[in-house]
Coordinates of C-alpha atoms in Angstrom, one line a residue:
X1 CA -74.3 -13.8 70.1
X2 CA -71.9 -11.0 68.6
X3 CA -71.0 -10.1 65.7
X4 CA -73.5 -8.2 64.7
X5 CA -75.1 -4.4 64.0
X6 CA -77.4 -2.2 65.0
X7 CA -78.6 0.5 62.9
X8 CA -80.5 3.4 64.1
X9 CA -82.5 5.3 61.8
X10 CA -83.0 9.3 63.3
X11 CA -84.7 11.9 61.1
X12 CA -85.4 15.3 62.2
X13 CA -88.4 15.9 60.9
X14 CA -91.8 14.2 62.7
X15 CA -95.2 15.9 62.6
X16 CA -96.1 15.4 66.2
X17 CA -92.6 16.0 67.4
X18 CA -90.2 17.9 65.4
X19 CA -86.2 17.0 66.1
X20 CA -87.6 15.3 68.1
X21 CA -83.6 12.9 67.9
X22 CA -82.8 15.8 69.7
X23 CA -84.8 16.0 72.4
X24 CA -83.4 16.2 75.6
X25 CA -83.7 13.7 77.5
X26 CA -81.2 14.3 80.9
X27 CA -79.1 16.0 79.4
X28 CA -78.4 14.0 76.4
X29 CA -79.7 13.9 72.8
X30 CA -82.8 11.0 72.6
X31 CA -81.0 9.4 69.5
X32 CA -77.8 9.4 71.7
X33 CA -79.8 7.5 74.6
X34 CA -80.8 5.2 72.2
X35 CA -77.1 4.6 70.7
X36 CA -76.2 3.7 74.7
X37 CA -79.0 1.6 75.2
X38 CA -77.8 -0.3 72.2
X39 CA -74.7 -0.7 72.8
X40 CA -75.0 -2.6 76.2
X41 CA -76.4 -5.1 73.8
X42 CA -74.5 -7.9 72.1
X43 CA -74.0 -5.9 68.7
X44 CA -70.3 -5.5 67.8
X45 CA -71.2 -2.2 65.7
X46 CA -73.7 0.4 66.6
X47 CA -74.6 3.2 64.2
X48 CA -77.2 6.3 63.8
X49 CA -78.3 6.2 60.2
X50 CA -79.5 10.4 60.1
X51 CA -80.4 12.6 57.0
X52 CA -79.6 15.8 59.0
X53 CA -75.7 17.5 60.0
X54 CA -77.4 18.4 63.1
X55 CA -78.2 14.6 64.0
X56 CA -74.7 13.8 62.8
X57 CA -72.8 16.1 64.8
X58 CA -74.6 15.4 68.5
X59 CA -73.9 12.1 67.7
X60 CA -70.2 12.7 67.1
X61 CA -70.1 14.8 70.2
X62 CA -71.1 11.6 72.4
X63 CA -68.5 9.2 70.4
X64 CA -71.7 7.4 68.2
X65 CA -70.9 6.1 64.7
X66 CA -72.6 7.9 62.0
X67 CA -74.4 7.5 58.8
X68 CA -75.4 10.2 56.7
X69 CA -77.7 9.0 53.9
X70 CA -80.5 10.3 51.6
X71 CA -83.4 12.2 52.2
X72 CA -86.1 11.0 50.2
X73 CA -86.0 7.4 50.6
X74 CA -88.8 5.4 51.2
X75 CA -89.1 3.5 54.2
X76 CA -86.7 2.7 56.8
X77 CA -85.8 -0.2 55.7
X78 CA -84.4 1.7 52.4
X79 CA -82.5 3.6 54.1
X80 CA -80.8 0.9 56.2
X81 CA -80.3 -0.9 53.0
X82 CA -78.2 2.3 51.6
X83 CA -76.3 1.9 55.4
X84 CA -75.8 -2.0 54.7
X85 CA -73.6 -0.4 51.2
X86 CA -71.8 2.4 52.7
X87 CA -70.8 -0.2 55.8
X88 CA -69.8 -2.8 52.5
X89 CA -71.6 -5.6 55.2
X90 CA -71.0 -9.0 53.8
X91 CA -74.6 -10.0 52.7
X92 CA -74.6 -12.5 55.7
X93 CA -74.2 -9.8 58.4
X94 CA -77.5 -9.7 60.7
X95 CA -78.4 -5.9 61.3
X96 CA -80.9 -5.2 63.4
X97 CA -82.4 -1.9 63.0
X98 CA -83.7 0.0 66.6
X99 CA -85.8 3.1 66.2
X100 CA -84.6 6.5 67.2
X101 CA -87.8 7.2 69.6
X102 CA -87.1 4.0 71.5
X103 CA -84.5 5.7 74.5
X104 CA -85.6 2.6 77.1
X105 CA -85.3 -0.1 74.4
X106 CA -83.8 -3.6 76.4
X107 CA -80.3 -4.5 75.3
X108 CA -81.2 -8.1 76.0
X109 CA -84.9 -7.5 73.2
X110 CA -81.8 -7.1 70.7
X111 CA -80.0 -10.1 71.2
X112 CA -82.7 -12.4 70.9
X113 CA -83.7 -10.9 67.8
X114 CA -80.3 -11.2 66.7
X115 CA -80.3 -15.0 67.8
X116 CA -83.1 -16.1 66.6
X117 CA -81.9 -14.5 63.2
X118 CA -78.4 -16.5 63.3
X119 CA -80.0 -19.7 64.4
X120 CA -82.9 -19.6 61.8
X121 CA -80.6 -18.2 58.6
X122 CA -84.1 -16.5 57.5
X123 CA -83.9 -13.2 55.6
X124 CA -85.6 -11.4 58.5
X125 CA -87.2 -11.6 62.1
X126 CA -89.2 -9.3 64.0
X127 CA -91.2 -9.4 67.7
X128 CA -94.8 -10.1 68.9
X129 CA -96.3 -10.3 72.3
X130 CA -99.7 -11.8 73.2
X131 CA -102.3 -8.9 74.6
X132 CA -105.4 -9.7 76.4
X133 CA -108.3 -6.9 76.0
X134 CA -110.4 -7.1 73.2
X135 CA -110.6 -3.6 72.6
X136 CA -107.3 -4.0 71.3
X137 CA -107.9 -7.1 69.0
X138 CA -110.3 -4.5 67.8
X139 CA -108.5 -1.4 67.2
X140 CA -106.7 -0.4 64.1
X141 CA -104.2 1.1 65.0
X142 CA -103.0 -2.2 66.9
X143 CA -101.1 -4.9 64.4
X144 CA -101.5 -8.4 64.4
X145 CA -99.8 -11.2 63.6
X146 CA -100.6 -14.9 63.0
X147 CA -97.9 -17.3 63.0
X148 CA -97.6 -21.1 62.0
X149 CA -96.4 -24.2 63.7
X150 CA -92.4 -22.4 63.4
X151 CA -92.5 -19.2 64.7
X152 CA -93.4 -17.9 60.7
X153 CA -95.4 -15.1 60.4
X154 CA -98.0 -16.2 58.4
X155 CA -100.1 -12.7 57.8
X156 CA -99.9 -8.9 59.3
X157 CA -103.3 -7.0 60.1
X158 CA -105.0 -3.9 61.6
X159 CA -108.0 -6.2 61.5
X160 CA -108.5 -8.9 63.8
X161 CA -107.0 -11.7 63.4
X162 CA -107.1 -15.0 64.1
X163 CA -110.9 -14.0 64.5
X164 CA -112.6 -16.5 67.0
X165 CA -116.4 -17.0 64.8
X166 CA -118.4 -18.0 67.1
X167 CA -116.9 -16.2 70.4
X168 CA -117.5 -12.9 69.2
X169 CA -121.0 -14.2 68.0
X170 CA -121.8 -13.9 71.1
X171 CA -119.0 -11.8 72.6
X172 CA -116.7 -8.8 71.1
X173 CA -116.2 -7.7 74.3
X174 CA -113.4 -10.5 75.7
X175 CA -110.8 -12.5 74.4
X176 CA -111.3 -16.4 74.6
X177 CA -109.2 -17.4 77.2
X178 CA -106.9 -19.8 74.2
X179 CA -106.9 -17.6 71.2
X180 CA -103.4 -17.0 70.5
X181 CA -103.5 -13.2 70.1
X182 CA -100.0 -11.7 69.5
X183 CA -99.5 -8.1 69.0
X184 CA -97.0 -7.1 66.5
X185 CA -93.5 -5.1 68.2
X186 CA -92.4 -2.7 65.0
X187 CA -88.1 -3.9 65.2
X188 CA -87.1 -5.1 62.8
X189 CA -83.7 -7.7 61.9
X190 CA -82.3 -8.9 58.4
X191 CA -79.4 -10.3 56.8
X192 CA -77.8 -7.3 54.9
X193 CA -78.1 -9.3 51.1
X194 CA -81.4 -9.3 52.0
X195 CA -82.0 -5.2 52.5
X196 CA -81.0 -4.5 49.3
X197 CA -83.4 -7.3 48.2
X198 CA -85.9 -5.5 49.7
X199 CA -85.5 -2.5 48.2
X200 CA -85.9 -4.0 44.8
X201 CA -89.3 -5.6 45.4
X202 CA -92.0 -3.7 43.9
X203 CA -94.8 -3.1 46.4
X204 CA -97.4 -5.2 47.3
X205 CA -101.3 -3.9 47.4
X206 CA -101.5 -5.8 50.7
X207 CA -99.3 -3.5 52.0
X208 CA -101.0 -0.5 50.1
X209 CA -103.9 -1.7 51.6
X210 CA -103.1 -2.2 55.3
X211 CA -99.9 0.4 55.3
X212 CA -97.6 -2.3 56.6
X213 CA -94.9 -2.5 54.9
X214 CA -93.6 -5.9 56.4
X215 CA -96.4 -7.5 53.9
X216 CA -94.5 -6.8 50.9
X217 CA -91.9 -9.5 52.3
X218 CA -94.7 -12.1 52.6
X219 CA -96.9 -11.3 49.0
X220 CA -93.5 -12.0 47.8
X221 CA -93.1 -15.5 49.0
X222 CA -89.9 -14.4 51.5
X223 CA -90.4 -15.8 54.9
X224 CA -90.4 -13.5 58.4
X225 CA -89.7 -15.3 61.8
X226 CA -91.1 -13.8 65.3
X227 CA -90.2 -14.0 68.4
X228 CA -92.2 -14.3 70.8
X229 CA -91.6 -12.2 73.8
X230 CA -94.3 -12.0 76.7
X231 CA -94.6 -8.8 78.0
X232 CA -94.8 -5.4 75.7
X233 CA -91.5 -3.5 75.7
X234 CA -90.9 -0.4 77.1
X235 CA -92.8 2.7 74.7
X236 CA -90.9 4.7 72.6
X237 CA -91.6 8.1 72.1
X238 CA -94.6 10.5 69.7
X239 CA -95.6 12.9 71.8
X240 CA -94.5 15.5 74.0
X241 CA -96.2 13.6 76.8
X242 CA -94.0 10.7 75.9
X243 CA -91.4 12.4 75.8
X244 CA -91.9 13.3 79.7
X245 CA -92.9 9.9 80.7
X246 CA -89.4 9.1 79.4
X247 CA -88.0 11.8 81.5
X248 CA -89.7 11.0 84.4
X249 CA -88.3 7.6 84.5
X250 CA -84.7 9.0 83.6
X251 CA -85.2 10.8 86.2
X252 CA -85.7 7.9 88.7
X253 CA -83.1 5.7 88.6

């Protein structure tokens, strides 16, 4: 499908990799690489949302559209809401949020998420994939999601859900073969009008305990559709080691 927009939030501040959006990847800043990948999707617009002049200048040098946003947003979703306002998008406009540290993002995954939004008319959607390692099931840094029969999220958690009571009573090192365990991927799509609604919602107790902002949406009664893909997408860049890994991938193309 076409007609949707991609917004790429890019902030200079990063505790593990300062200046990450401008890190060089085969002669181009990382944020430019992300935007170029996003442009391979069916999106009609690709916009970088930043709070730093250097990022805006780097994008302009490569013909990438940018929007300057405030520096005090509490979340990436709030930053997207400001972009939607500045761009004066219609309430039904589909907006896909692609993180600025994912230079290997698959354009087909962006299209898949936008298509799911268009087909289901939900205010928000995200992505998950099956995993098979019990160690991931019990890792609080791996976010799990449980779905209903229609593919809507019932709950996101850092805890092991769904919990196979009988199987895990005997052995927690192996996952039951038919356990519907899904790992959440932090990629989202929204209706532009819902971005404004989200910004007005009070934080939810569950969100604060789990440190998962998507729980605010469920807590207030809004549905989140989940696109289930077979494999994990290419990992993003969080550390200097990740940066070198991506450089090696690009060098091998």
